[in-house]
Coordinates of C-alpha atoms and ligand atoms in Angstrom, one line a residue:
M15 CA -19.5 -14.9 16.7
S16 CA -16.9 -12.1 15.6
N17 CA -12.8 -12.3 16.5
P18 CA -11.9 -9.6 19.3
P19 CA -9.5 -7.0 17.8
P20 CA -6.5 -7.7 16.8
T21 CA -3.7 -7.5 20.6
G22 CA -1.6 -4.3 21.2
S23 CA -2.9 -0.1 20.5
P24 CA -6.2 0.0 19.7
P25 CA -8.2 2.7 16.7
S26 CA -6.8 6.2 17.8
G27 CA -11.5 6.6 18.1
S28 CA -10.8 9.4 15.8
A29 CA -14.0 9.0 12.3
D30 CA -12.4 11.6 10.8
K31 CA -10.1 9.8 8.5
T32 CA -8.2 13.3 7.3
D33 CA -7.2 14.2 10.8
W34 CA -3.1 12.5 9.9
L35 CA -3.6 15.0 7.6
S36 CA -4.4 18.2 9.6
E37 CA -1.1 16.4 11.8
L38 CA 1.0 16.4 8.1
I39 CA 0.5 20.1 8.0
S40 CA 0.4 21.8 11.1
P41 CA 4.4 21.8 10.5
L42 CA 4.4 23.0 7.0
R43 CA 2.3 26.0 8.3
T44 CA 5.5 28.1 7.9
V45 CA 6.4 27.2 4.9
G46 CA 2.7 27.6 3.5
R47 CA 2.4 31.0 4.9
E48 CA 5.2 32.4 3.0
M49 CA 3.8 30.1 -0.2
L50 CA 1.1 32.2 -0.2
V51 CA 3.1 35.7 0.7
T52 CA 5.6 34.7 -2.0
S53 CA 2.0 33.9 -4.4
L54 CA 0.9 37.8 -3.0
F55 CA 3.5 39.2 -5.5
V56 CA 4.1 37.0 -8.4
N57 CA 0.4 38.0 -9.1
L58 CA 0.8 41.5 -8.3
L59 CA 3.8 41.2 -10.6
A60 CA 2.3 39.9 -13.2
L61 CA -0.2 43.4 -12.7
A62 CA 2.4 45.1 -14.2
V63 CA 2.4 43.2 -17.9
P64 CA -1.6 44.7 -18.0
I65 CA -0.8 48.0 -16.9
F66 CA 2.3 48.6 -18.8
V67 CA 0.1 47.8 -21.7
M68 CA -2.8 50.9 -21.2
Q69 CA 0.0 53.4 -20.2
V70 CA 1.7 52.9 -23.7
Y71 CA -1.6 53.0 -25.7
D72 CA -2.7 55.4 -23.5
R73 CA 0.1 57.7 -22.8
V74 CA 3.1 56.8 -24.9
I75 CA 0.7 56.2 -28.5
G76 CA -1.1 59.2 -28.3
H77 CA 1.2 61.2 -27.0
S78 CA 4.3 60.1 -28.8
G79 CA 6.0 59.9 -24.9
M80 CA 9.4 58.1 -26.2
E81 CA 11.1 59.3 -22.5
T82 CA 7.8 57.9 -21.3
L83 CA 8.3 54.7 -22.8
K84 CA 11.8 54.2 -22.4
G85 CA 11.3 54.4 -18.7
L86 CA 8.5 51.9 -18.7
L87 CA 10.8 49.9 -20.2
I88 CA 13.2 49.4 -17.9
G89 CA 11.2 49.1 -15.7
I90 CA 9.0 46.2 -16.8
A91 CA 11.8 45.4 -16.9
L92 CA 12.8 44.8 -13.7
V93 CA 9.7 43.3 -12.4
L94 CA 9.9 40.3 -15.3
A95 CA 13.3 39.9 -13.3
F96 CA 12.4 39.9 -10.2
D97 CA 9.2 38.0 -11.1
Y98 CA 11.6 35.1 -12.4
V99 CA 13.1 34.8 -9.0
L100 CA 10.3 34.5 -6.7
K101 CA 9.2 32.0 -9.7
Q102 CA 11.9 30.2 -8.7
T103 CA 12.2 30.4 -5.5
R104 CA 8.3 29.0 -4.8
G105 CA 8.9 26.3 -7.4
R106 CA 12.7 24.9 -4.9
V107 CA 10.2 25.5 -1.2
M108 CA 7.5 23.1 -3.6
Q109 CA 10.6 20.8 -3.9
M110 CA 11.3 20.7 -0.4
V111 CA 7.1 20.2 0.3
A112 CA 7.7 17.2 -1.2
L113 CA 10.5 15.7 -0.4
R114 CA 8.9 16.3 2.9
I115 CA 6.3 14.9 2.5
D116 CA 7.7 11.7 0.8
V117 CA 9.6 11.0 3.1
D118 CA 6.9 11.7 6.8
I119 CA 4.1 9.6 5.1
G120 CA 6.4 6.9 2.8
T121 CA 7.4 6.0 6.5
R122 CA 4.7 6.8 8.4
L123 CA 2.9 4.0 5.8
F124 CA 6.1 1.2 5.6
D125 CA 5.7 1.3 9.4
K126 CA 1.3 1.3 9.6
M127 CA 1.9 -1.8 7.4
N128 CA 4.5 -3.3 9.1
R129 CA 2.5 -3.2 13.1
L130 CA -0.7 -4.2 10.8
P131 CA -2.0 -7.7 12.8
L132 CA -1.7 -10.9 9.9
R133 CA -5.4 -10.8 9.8
I134 CA -5.7 -7.2 8.7
L135 CA -3.5 -7.7 6.1
E136 CA -4.8 -11.1 5.2
T137 CA -8.1 -9.9 4.7
R138 CA -7.8 -7.3 2.2
P139 CA -5.7 -8.3 -1.4
A140 CA -2.3 -7.8 -2.6
A141 CA -3.1 -4.7 -4.2
H142 CA -4.9 -2.6 -2.2
W143 CA -2.5 -2.3 -0.2
R144 CA 0.9 -1.7 -3.2
Q145 CA -2.8 0.6 -3.8
L146 CA -1.5 2.6 -0.7
F147 CA 1.7 3.5 -2.1
Q148 CA 0.7 5.2 -5.5
D149 CA -1.8 7.1 -2.9
V150 CA 1.2 7.9 -0.8
D151 CA 2.8 9.5 -4.9
T152 CA -1.6 11.3 -5.2
V153 CA -0.6 13.2 -1.6
R154 CA 2.5 14.4 -2.9
N155 CA 2.5 15.9 -6.1
T156 CA -1.9 17.8 -5.8
L157 CA 0.1 19.2 -2.3
S158 CA 3.5 20.0 -4.1
G159 CA 2.6 20.2 -7.9
G160 CA 1.4 22.2 -10.3
T161 CA -2.6 22.3 -7.7
A162 CA -0.7 23.0 -4.9
L163 CA 0.4 26.3 -6.8
L164 CA -3.7 26.3 -8.1
L165 CA -4.1 26.6 -4.5
T166 CA -2.1 29.4 -3.7
D167 CA -3.3 31.5 -6.4
L168 CA -7.1 31.1 -6.4
P169 CA -7.5 33.4 -3.4
F170 CA -5.9 36.6 -6.4
V171 CA -8.7 36.3 -8.5
F172 CA -10.2 38.2 -6.0
I173 CA -7.4 40.8 -6.6
F174 CA -7.5 41.4 -10.4
L175 CA -11.2 41.2 -10.0
G176 CA -11.0 44.3 -7.8
V177 CA -8.4 46.2 -10.2
I178 CA -10.3 45.7 -13.0
Y179 CA -12.5 46.7 -10.8
V180 CA -10.5 49.9 -10.4
I181 CA -9.3 50.9 -14.3
G182 CA -12.3 49.7 -16.0
Q183 CA -15.6 49.9 -14.0
P184 CA -18.2 49.8 -16.2
L185 CA -16.6 46.6 -17.5
A186 CA -17.3 45.0 -13.7
L187 CA -20.5 43.6 -14.9
V188 CA -19.6 41.5 -17.4
F189 CA -16.6 39.9 -15.3
V190 CA -18.5 39.4 -12.5
I191 CA -21.1 36.9 -14.5
T192 CA -17.9 35.1 -16.4
F193 CA -16.6 34.4 -12.8
A194 CA -19.6 33.2 -11.2
A195 CA -20.4 30.8 -14.4
F196 CA -16.8 29.6 -14.4
I197 CA -17.7 28.6 -10.4
I198 CA -20.0 26.6 -11.4
L199 CA -19.0 24.6 -14.7
A200 CA -15.6 24.2 -11.7
W201 CA -17.7 22.8 -9.3
R202 CA -20.4 20.9 -11.1
S203 CA -17.1 19.5 -13.6
G204 CA -16.0 18.0 -10.2
Q205 CA -18.4 16.6 -9.7
R206 CA -18.7 14.8 -11.8
L207 CA -15.0 13.6 -12.6
G208 CA -14.8 13.1 -9.6
Q209 CA -17.8 10.0 -9.1
S210 CA -16.1 8.6 -13.2
A211 CA -12.6 8.8 -11.8
K212 CA -14.0 6.1 -8.5
A213 CA -15.5 3.7 -10.2
E214 CA -12.7 3.2 -13.2
K215 CA -10.5 3.5 -10.2
N216 CA -12.4 -0.1 -9.2
V217 CA -12.3 -1.6 -12.6
T218 CA -8.7 -1.0 -12.9
A219 CA -7.7 -2.1 -10.2
N220 CA -9.8 -5.4 -10.2
R221 CA -7.9 -5.7 -13.4
D222 CA -4.5 -5.4 -12.1
A223 CA -4.5 -7.7 -9.8
L224 CA -5.1 -10.8 -12.4
I225 CA -1.6 -9.3 -13.8
S226 CA -0.4 -9.7 -10.3
E227 CA -1.5 -13.0 -9.7
M228 CA -0.2 -13.6 -13.5
I229 CA 3.0 -12.3 -13.0
A230 CA 3.1 -14.3 -9.7
G231 CA 2.1 -17.3 -10.9
R232 CA 4.0 -16.9 -14.0
G233 CA 5.7 -20.4 -14.2
T234 CA 3.2 -22.6 -13.3
V235 CA 0.6 -20.2 -16.2
K236 CA 3.2 -21.1 -19.0
A237 CA 3.8 -24.9 -17.9
V238 CA -0.4 -25.2 -18.0
A239 CA -1.1 -23.1 -20.6
L240 CA -3.6 -20.9 -18.3
D241 CA -3.0 -17.9 -20.9
K242 CA -5.6 -19.7 -22.8
A243 CA -8.5 -19.7 -19.6
L244 CA -7.5 -16.1 -18.1
R245 CA -7.7 -14.8 -21.2
P246 CA -11.7 -14.1 -20.6
L247 CA -10.8 -13.2 -17.5
W248 CA -8.3 -10.1 -18.8
E249 CA -10.2 -8.9 -21.6
E250 CA -13.5 -9.0 -19.5
R251 CA -11.5 -6.7 -17.6
Q252 CA -9.7 -4.4 -19.9
A253 CA -12.6 -3.5 -21.6
G254 CA -14.7 -2.5 -18.5
A255 CA -11.2 -0.3 -17.7
I256 CA -11.5 0.8 -21.4
E257 CA -14.8 1.7 -20.5
H258 CA -15.1 3.1 -17.9
S259 CA -11.2 5.2 -19.5
I260 CA -13.0 6.6 -22.6
Q261 CA -15.8 7.7 -20.2
R262 CA -14.0 9.7 -18.1
G263 CA -12.3 11.4 -20.7
A264 CA -15.4 12.3 -23.1
I265 CA -16.5 14.1 -19.6
A266 CA -13.8 15.5 -18.8
D267 CA -13.3 16.6 -21.9
G268 CA -16.4 17.2 -22.9
Y269 CA -15.8 19.9 -19.2
V270 CA -12.5 21.5 -20.9
N271 CA -14.7 22.7 -23.6
L272 CA -16.9 24.2 -22.6
G273 CA -14.2 26.0 -20.1
G274 CA -12.3 26.6 -23.5
M275 CA -15.7 28.6 -24.8
L276 CA -16.6 29.9 -22.2
T277 CA -13.5 31.9 -21.9
L278 CA -13.4 32.8 -25.5
M279 CA -17.4 34.0 -24.4
A280 CA -15.9 35.7 -22.0
N281 CA -13.6 38.1 -24.4
V282 CA -16.5 38.2 -26.5
M283 CA -18.4 40.3 -23.9
V284 CA -16.8 41.9 -22.5
T285 CA -14.8 43.3 -26.2
A286 CA -18.5 44.3 -27.3
V287 CA -19.3 45.6 -23.8
G288 CA -15.9 47.6 -23.9
A289 CA -16.2 48.9 -27.6
V290 CA -19.8 50.7 -26.5
Y291 CA -18.7 52.2 -23.2
I292 CA -15.3 52.8 -25.2
I293 CA -17.3 55.1 -28.4
D294 CA -19.6 56.6 -25.1
H295 CA -16.0 57.6 -23.5
Q296 CA -16.6 56.0 -20.4
L297 CA -13.4 53.6 -21.3
S298 CA -10.2 54.4 -23.1
M299 CA -8.8 52.1 -25.4
G300 CA -5.7 50.9 -23.0
A301 CA -8.1 49.9 -20.1
L302 CA -10.5 48.0 -22.4
I303 CA -6.7 45.4 -23.3
A304 CA -6.0 45.5 -20.2
C305 CA -8.4 44.3 -18.9
N306 CA -8.3 41.5 -21.9
M307 CA -4.9 40.5 -20.6
L308 CA -6.4 40.4 -17.1
S309 CA -9.3 38.6 -17.6
A310 CA -7.4 35.7 -18.9
R311 CA -5.8 35.8 -14.6
L312 CA -9.0 35.9 -13.8
Y313 CA -9.8 32.8 -15.9
G314 CA -6.4 30.7 -15.8
P315 CA -6.7 29.3 -12.5
I316 CA -10.3 28.6 -12.7
N317 CA -10.1 26.9 -16.0
Q318 CA -7.3 25.1 -14.7
L319 CA -9.3 24.0 -11.4
V320 CA -12.2 22.2 -14.3
G321 CA -8.7 20.9 -15.1
A322 CA -7.0 20.1 -12.0
W323 CA -10.8 17.8 -10.4
R324 CA -10.5 15.1 -11.1
G325 CA -6.8 14.9 -9.5
F326 CA -9.0 16.4 -6.3
G327 CA -11.2 13.7 -6.4
A328 CA -7.8 11.1 -6.2
F329 CA -6.1 12.9 -3.7
R330 CA -9.5 12.9 -1.3
Q331 CA -10.1 9.3 -1.7
A332 CA -6.0 8.6 -1.5
V333 CA -6.3 10.4 1.9
A334 CA -9.3 8.0 3.2
R335 CA -7.8 5.6 2.2
L336 CA -4.0 6.2 3.6
G337 CA -6.5 7.9 6.6
E338 CA -8.1 4.2 7.8
T339 CA -5.4 3.0 7.3
F340 CA -3.5 4.5 10.7
E341 CA -7.1 4.4 11.8
M342 CA -6.1 0.9 11.9
A343 CA -5.4 -1.6 14.9
E344 CA -2.2 -2.5 15.6
D345 CA 0.1 -5.4 17.2
R346 CA 2.2 -4.4 19.5
V347 CA 4.9 -2.6 19.2
E348 CA 6.0 -1.6 23.0
T349 CA 6.9 -3.3 25.5
T350 CA 7.2 -2.4 29.9
I351 CA 10.1 -4.3 30.7
T352 CA 12.8 -5.6 28.7
R353 CA 13.0 -9.3 29.2
E354 CA 14.9 -12.2 28.8
R355 CA 15.2 -14.7 26.1
P356 CA 12.1 -17.9 27.8
A357 CA 12.8 -20.9 29.0
G358 CA 10.4 -21.8 25.7
V359 CA 7.5 -23.4 27.0
L360 CA 4.4 -23.0 24.6
R361 CA 1.3 -23.8 25.7
V362 CA -2.6 -23.6 24.6
E363 CA -5.0 -23.5 26.6
N364 CA -9.3 -23.4 25.7
V365 CA -7.9 -22.0 22.1
V366 CA -11.0 -21.3 19.9
F367 CA -9.9 -19.4 17.4
T368 CA -12.0 -18.9 13.4
Y369 CA -11.5 -17.0 9.9
G370 CA -13.7 -14.9 9.2
G371 CA -15.6 -14.7 12.1
E372 CA -19.3 -15.5 11.6
T373 CA -21.5 -16.4 14.2
N374 CA -21.5 -20.2 13.1
A375 CA -18.8 -20.6 11.4
P376 CA -16.9 -24.0 12.7
A377 CA -14.0 -23.2 14.5
T378 CA -10.9 -23.8 12.6
I379 CA -8.7 -24.7 16.3
D380 CA -10.5 -25.8 19.1
I381 CA -8.1 -27.1 21.4
A382 CA -8.9 -27.3 25.3
A383 CA -5.7 -28.3 26.1
L384 CA -1.7 -28.4 25.1
D385 CA 2.3 -28.7 25.7
F386 CA 5.2 -27.7 23.9
R387 CA 7.6 -28.4 26.4
P388 CA 12.0 -28.1 25.2
G389 CA 13.9 -31.8 25.1
G390 CA 12.6 -32.7 22.3
L391 CA 11.0 -33.0 18.5
T392 CA 7.3 -32.8 18.5
A393 CA 5.5 -33.8 15.3
I394 CA 2.3 -31.0 14.3
L395 CA 0.1 -34.4 12.6
G396 CA -3.2 -33.9 10.6
K397 CA -5.0 -34.0 7.0
N398 CA -4.7 -31.3 5.0
G399 CA -6.6 -28.2 6.4
S400 CA -6.6 -29.8 9.9
G401 CA -5.2 -26.8 10.5
K402 CA -2.3 -27.1 11.6
T403 CA -0.3 -24.1 9.8
T404 CA -3.0 -22.7 11.9
L405 CA -1.7 -23.1 15.4
L406 CA 1.6 -22.9 14.6
K407 CA 0.2 -19.0 13.8
L408 CA -1.2 -18.9 17.3
L409 CA 1.5 -20.1 18.7
M410 CA 4.0 -17.8 17.3
G411 CA 1.3 -14.8 18.4
L412 CA 0.6 -14.1 14.9
Y413 CA -2.5 -14.9 15.3
P414 CA -4.6 -14.1 18.1
P415 CA -7.4 -16.5 19.6
F416 CA -11.2 -15.4 19.3
S417 CA -11.2 -17.0 23.0
G418 CA -8.6 -18.9 25.2
R419 CA -4.9 -18.2 25.7
V420 CA -1.0 -19.3 24.3
L421 CA 1.1 -18.5 26.8
L422 CA 4.5 -18.3 26.2
D423 CA 6.6 -19.3 29.9
D424 CA 3.1 -19.2 31.1
G425 CA 2.9 -15.1 30.3
D426 CA 0.1 -14.9 27.3
M427 CA 1.7 -14.0 24.3
A428 CA -0.5 -10.6 23.5
Q429 CA 1.7 -9.5 26.3
F430 CA 5.3 -10.0 23.8
T431 CA 6.0 -7.4 21.0
R432 CA 6.2 -8.5 17.7
H433 CA 9.7 -7.8 17.6
E434 CA 10.0 -10.1 20.7
L435 CA 8.3 -13.1 19.6
A436 CA 10.3 -12.6 16.1
G437 CA 13.1 -12.4 17.7
W438 CA 12.4 -15.7 20.0
I439 CA 11.0 -18.1 18.0
G440 CA 12.2 -19.3 14.6
Y441 CA 10.0 -19.9 12.0
V442 CA 9.8 -22.0 8.7
P443 CA 6.7 -21.5 6.4
Q444 CA 5.1 -24.5 3.9
E445 CA 6.3 -21.9 1.1
T446 CA 9.3 -20.2 1.4
L447 CA 9.7 -16.2 1.1
L448 CA 13.3 -15.3 -0.7
F449 CA 13.8 -12.0 -1.3
N450 CA 16.2 -10.7 -4.9
A451 CA 19.2 -9.8 -2.4
T452 CA 22.4 -12.1 -1.7
I453 CA 22.3 -15.6 0.2
R454 CA 24.3 -13.7 3.0
D455 CA 21.5 -11.4 3.4
N456 CA 19.5 -14.0 3.1
I457 CA 19.9 -15.2 5.7
A458 CA 21.1 -12.5 7.3
Y459 CA 17.7 -11.7 7.1
G460 CA 16.4 -13.5 10.8
A461 CA 18.4 -11.7 13.2
P462 CA 18.8 -8.3 11.6
G463 CA 22.9 -7.0 12.5
C464 CA 23.9 -11.0 13.3
S465 CA 27.8 -11.8 13.0
D466 CA 28.6 -13.6 10.3
Q467 CA 29.7 -15.9 13.2
A468 CA 25.8 -16.9 13.3
I469 CA 25.3 -16.8 9.3
L470 CA 27.4 -19.4 8.9
E471 CA 26.7 -21.8 12.1
A472 CA 22.6 -21.2 11.2
A473 CA 23.8 -22.4 7.4
H474 CA 26.4 -25.5 8.5
A475 CA 23.0 -26.2 10.3
A476 CA 20.6 -26.2 8.2
G477 CA 23.4 -28.6 6.0
V478 CA 23.2 -25.5 2.9
H479 CA 26.7 -24.2 4.0
S480 CA 28.0 -26.7 1.4
A481 CA 26.0 -25.9 -1.6
I482 CA 26.5 -21.5 -0.9
V483 CA 30.3 -21.8 -1.2
D484 CA 30.0 -24.1 -3.8
M485 CA 28.9 -21.5 -5.8
P486 CA 31.2 -18.7 -7.2
D487 CA 29.9 -15.3 -5.6
G488 CA 29.0 -17.9 -2.4
Y489 CA 27.1 -15.9 0.3
A490 CA 27.7 -12.9 -1.9
T491 CA 25.0 -14.6 -4.5
T492 CA 22.4 -12.7 -5.9
I493 CA 19.6 -14.9 -5.4
G494 CA 16.6 -13.2 -8.0
E495 CA 13.3 -12.5 -7.3
A496 CA 12.6 -14.9 -4.5
G497 CA 15.2 -17.3 -4.3
S498 CA 14.3 -17.4 -8.3
R499 CA 18.2 -18.5 -9.1
L500 CA 18.1 -21.2 -6.4
S501 CA 16.7 -24.8 -6.5
A502 CA 13.4 -25.2 -4.6
G503 CA 15.5 -27.4 -1.9
Q504 CA 18.3 -24.8 -1.4
R505 CA 15.2 -22.2 -1.0
Q506 CA 14.6 -24.5 1.8
R507 CA 17.5 -24.8 3.3
I508 CA 17.9 -21.1 3.4
A509 CA 14.5 -20.4 5.1
I510 CA 15.4 -22.8 7.6
A511 CA 19.3 -21.2 8.0
R512 CA 17.1 -17.8 7.9
A513 CA 14.8 -19.2 11.0
L514 CA 17.5 -20.4 13.2
A515 CA 19.6 -17.3 12.7
G516 CA 19.1 -15.6 15.7
N517 CA 19.7 -18.4 17.7
P518 CA 16.1 -18.8 18.9
A519 CA 14.9 -20.6 22.2
I520 CA 11.4 -21.8 19.4
L521 CA 12.0 -23.2 15.9
L522 CA 8.1 -24.3 13.7
L523 CA 8.7 -25.8 10.8
D524 CA 5.9 -26.0 8.8
E525 CA 6.4 -29.1 6.4
P526 CA 10.7 -27.9 5.8
S527 CA 11.4 -31.0 4.1
A528 CA 9.0 -30.6 1.2
S529 CA 11.8 -30.6 -0.7
L530 CA 14.5 -31.8 0.9
D531 CA 16.6 -34.7 -1.2
R532 CA 17.0 -37.6 1.2
Q533 CA 20.6 -36.5 2.2
A534 CA 19.1 -33.6 3.1
E535 CA 16.5 -34.7 5.0
E536 CA 18.6 -37.0 7.3
D537 CA 21.0 -34.0 8.1
L538 CA 17.8 -31.9 8.3
R539 CA 16.6 -34.5 11.3
A540 CA 20.5 -34.5 12.8
A541 CA 20.2 -30.8 12.7
L542 CA 17.3 -31.3 14.9
Q543 CA 17.4 -33.1 17.5
A544 CA 20.1 -32.1 18.6
M545 CA 18.7 -28.0 18.5
A546 CA 15.3 -29.8 20.2
R547 CA 17.4 -30.6 23.3
T548 CA 17.4 -27.0 24.6
R549 CA 14.5 -25.6 22.7
T550 CA 11.2 -26.5 21.3
V551 CA 11.0 -27.7 18.2
V552 CA 8.0 -28.1 16.8
V553 CA 7.9 -29.8 13.4
V554 CA 5.1 -30.1 11.0
T555 CA 5.0 -33.4 8.6
H556 CA 4.6 -36.6 8.0
S557 CA 7.9 -37.5 6.6
A558 CA 9.2 -41.3 7.5
V559 CA 12.3 -40.2 7.8
L560 CA 12.0 -37.3 10.4
L561 CA 8.8 -37.8 11.9
P562 CA 11.2 -41.4 13.6
A563 CA 13.2 -39.2 15.0
C564 CA 10.1 -36.8 17.4
R565 CA 9.8 -37.4 21.0
D566 CA 6.0 -35.9 21.0
V567 CA 3.5 -35.8 18.4
V568 CA 0.1 -34.1 17.8
V569 CA -2.8 -35.9 15.7
L570 CA -5.2 -32.4 14.5
D571 CA -7.9 -33.7 12.7
K572 CA -11.0 -30.3 11.9
G573 CA -9.3 -28.6 14.4
K574 CA -9.1 -30.5 17.7
V575 CA -6.8 -32.4 19.2
A576 CA -7.3 -36.5 18.0
A577 CA -4.9 -37.5 19.9
S578 CA -1.5 -36.5 20.9
G579 CA 1.5 -37.6 23.5
L580 CA 4.7 -39.8 23.2
A581 CA 5.5 -40.7 19.3
A582 CA 6.2 -44.4 20.5
D583 CA 3.1 -44.7 21.4
I584 CA 0.5 -43.1 18.8
L585 CA 2.7 -43.5 15.8
P586 CA 2.8 -47.1 15.5
R587 CA -1.3 -46.7 15.9
L588 CA -1.2 -44.0 13.3
F589 CA 0.7 -45.9 11.0
A590 CA -0.2 -49.7 11.7
P591 CA -0.5 -52.0 8.7
R592 CA -4.5 -51.8 8.1
P593 CA -5.4 -55.1 7.5
A594 CA -5.4 -56.1 3.8
P595 CA -8.7 -55.6 2.1
V596 CA -11.5 -58.4 1.5
P597 CA -11.5 -58.6 -1.9
A598 CA -15.2 -58.7 -3.0
P599 CA -16.9 -61.7 -5.0
A600 CA -16.5 -61.0 -8.5
P601 CA -20.5 -60.8 -9.9
A602 CA -22.5 -63.5 -11.0
P603 CA -21.6 -63.2 -14.5
A604 CA -25.5 -62.4 -16.6
P605 CA -26.7 -65.0 -17.9
A606 CA -26.3 -64.9 -20.9
P607 CA -29.5 -64.5 -23.0
A608 CA -31.6 -66.4 -24.7
I609 CA -31.5 -67.0 -28.5
G610 CA -34.4 -65.3 -30.0
A611 CA -35.9 -63.7 -27.1
A612 CA -37.8 -60.4 -26.8
P613 CA -34.8 -57.5 -25.9
Ligands
ATP715 N1 -6.2 -16.9 5.7 C1 -6.6 -17.7 5.6 N2 -8.2 -17.2 5.1 C2 -9.7 -18.2 5.8 N3 -9.2 -19.2 5.4 C3 -8.2 -20.0 5.9 C4 -6.9 -18.8 6.1 N4 -5.4 -20.4 5.8 C5 -6.5 -21.0 5.6 N5 -7.3 -21.1 5.8 C6 -9.2 -22.5 6.5 O1 -8.3 -22.6 7.8 C7 -8.4 -25.3 7.5 C8 -6.7 -24.9 8.3 O2 -5.9 -23.8 7.5 P1 -4.4 -24.6 7.6 O3 -3.7 -23.9 6.3 O4 -4.1 -24.5 9.1 O5 -4.4 -26.4 7.5 P2 -3.5 -27.2 7.0 O6 -3.6 -28.6 7.8 O7 -1.7 -26.4 8.2 O8 -2.7 -27.8 5.4 P3 -2.3 -28.6 4.7 O9 -1.7 -29.9 5.1 O10 -2.6 -28.3 3.4 O11 -1.1 -27.3 5.1 C9 -8.9 -24.7 6.8 O12 -10.2 -25.2 6.1 C10 -8.1 -23.6 5.0 O13 -9.5 -23.7 3.6

């Protein structure tokens, strides 16, 4: 048994995870061409200094040509100024490219993540999703940083080879051989560093995931002194990360040093072979010096390639990871027809749902028929793990059922977009999640753009208004990371207000009174009763204050409906006083061993 693909648009079906990059780069083609032309001029201008040196050695020094020297100096000064302007322009273009890439991929990734079905988001650790945003940085830095410059410079090494052939023809073969050796070295280093970087990334991600969990649960870590238990685990992961980092560093150093040695050897060979040709009168002194200078322009980019290859490996992985994400199926985002606010009748029809989707796994939810209607509160009860929260998520359309349907006003949930459903259904989760913003903003997140009046009404209904106005900054109070400056009860009430802000037709609450005091619970009961007159209000609760106010009750047991109907019928049966256990007869006292008996 496997879950069907989530609702909404299917993946594009393209197997190539780099297609998105081509799409991204295609509008930048004109900029790329401009970059290449600029690089062509920058590289041509780079020939000026070696040619200047050659002329000075061969024409000025040999023939005391002061006038020639002055002319050459003026020429080279103009060339260097032009070179500076070109490089500045190239730098600006690069910044523009970086900005566009940041905006394009960053926004695309943010939107994509928000459109991914919840089950997909839940199946990968938080570290994976965080990594994707670092991948955007990697792609930006590669396409707009030193690596991109290196790539635009690389084709021009052939110009330098050509010029070397023209001015130092006898040396050309030495250059071709050393050039080939550099290419092999760069390719090999790329392979080794790529493998090593991949292994290091996996180990580091493992270590970072542990740190993230520790930071998220820092209160508990302190209270339970979990650091002692977690230290060996962290040490093991940290040791793994260090070991891989050292290995990668050693490989990278090895190749960089080999590249350096190869450069020196090439210089020695060019000078030695050049000296032989000078003695033989086949080469001038100036030409040898110019060739030596040009060799730096030739080997420089390839030597950089040896070091930059690791970056390419990370770039390729980042592109693949982002491509895989962009290919994933999405929640439905488009609606063909604008609908009115629903009446709020929810119906579950033959719904089977299981996490993980293993063939033989017992269903987490297996319900033949269940209705939720406005006009009175409905409570869902059941033991821990019986599937109450999962049922609420199915009712919200957050999980697509494996089989069967969830209907909203007789329409299959699957046809509605996430934004439509979120506008119609208010949800108070078991674990309150607030953001580091003002109280006003946190309530308004439930209905973006809602009026101040709607916020005030929601806060009143959630019983949190007087607590808010008691604070010195009132609704402008910033609540700290995840609402850390508020008490658990205040957080829960603000979460309830957030769910009410959009005046939803359906309200689903998961243990909403777990952190409330008695008075707050009674206030909440009154507010829910009032709302349930015109809305469908479903509350997962075992509270002795909320339950008596419910019209209907659904009892879940291992994902199945164990009982459902009027609360007046079911609750008394459920909470009927159990017969007092009959005390077990006291065991007969063991006979005292006879004095002198054998043990
Ligand atoms: N994201 C998940 N991935 C895999 N299994 C899950 C996931 N969430 C819940 N489960 C499993 O599904 C079952 C039902 O969980 P659910 O949270 O719906 O129960 P519940 O009745 O709300 O429990 P509680 O009263 O403790 O809140 C449990 O066995 C749980 O282990």
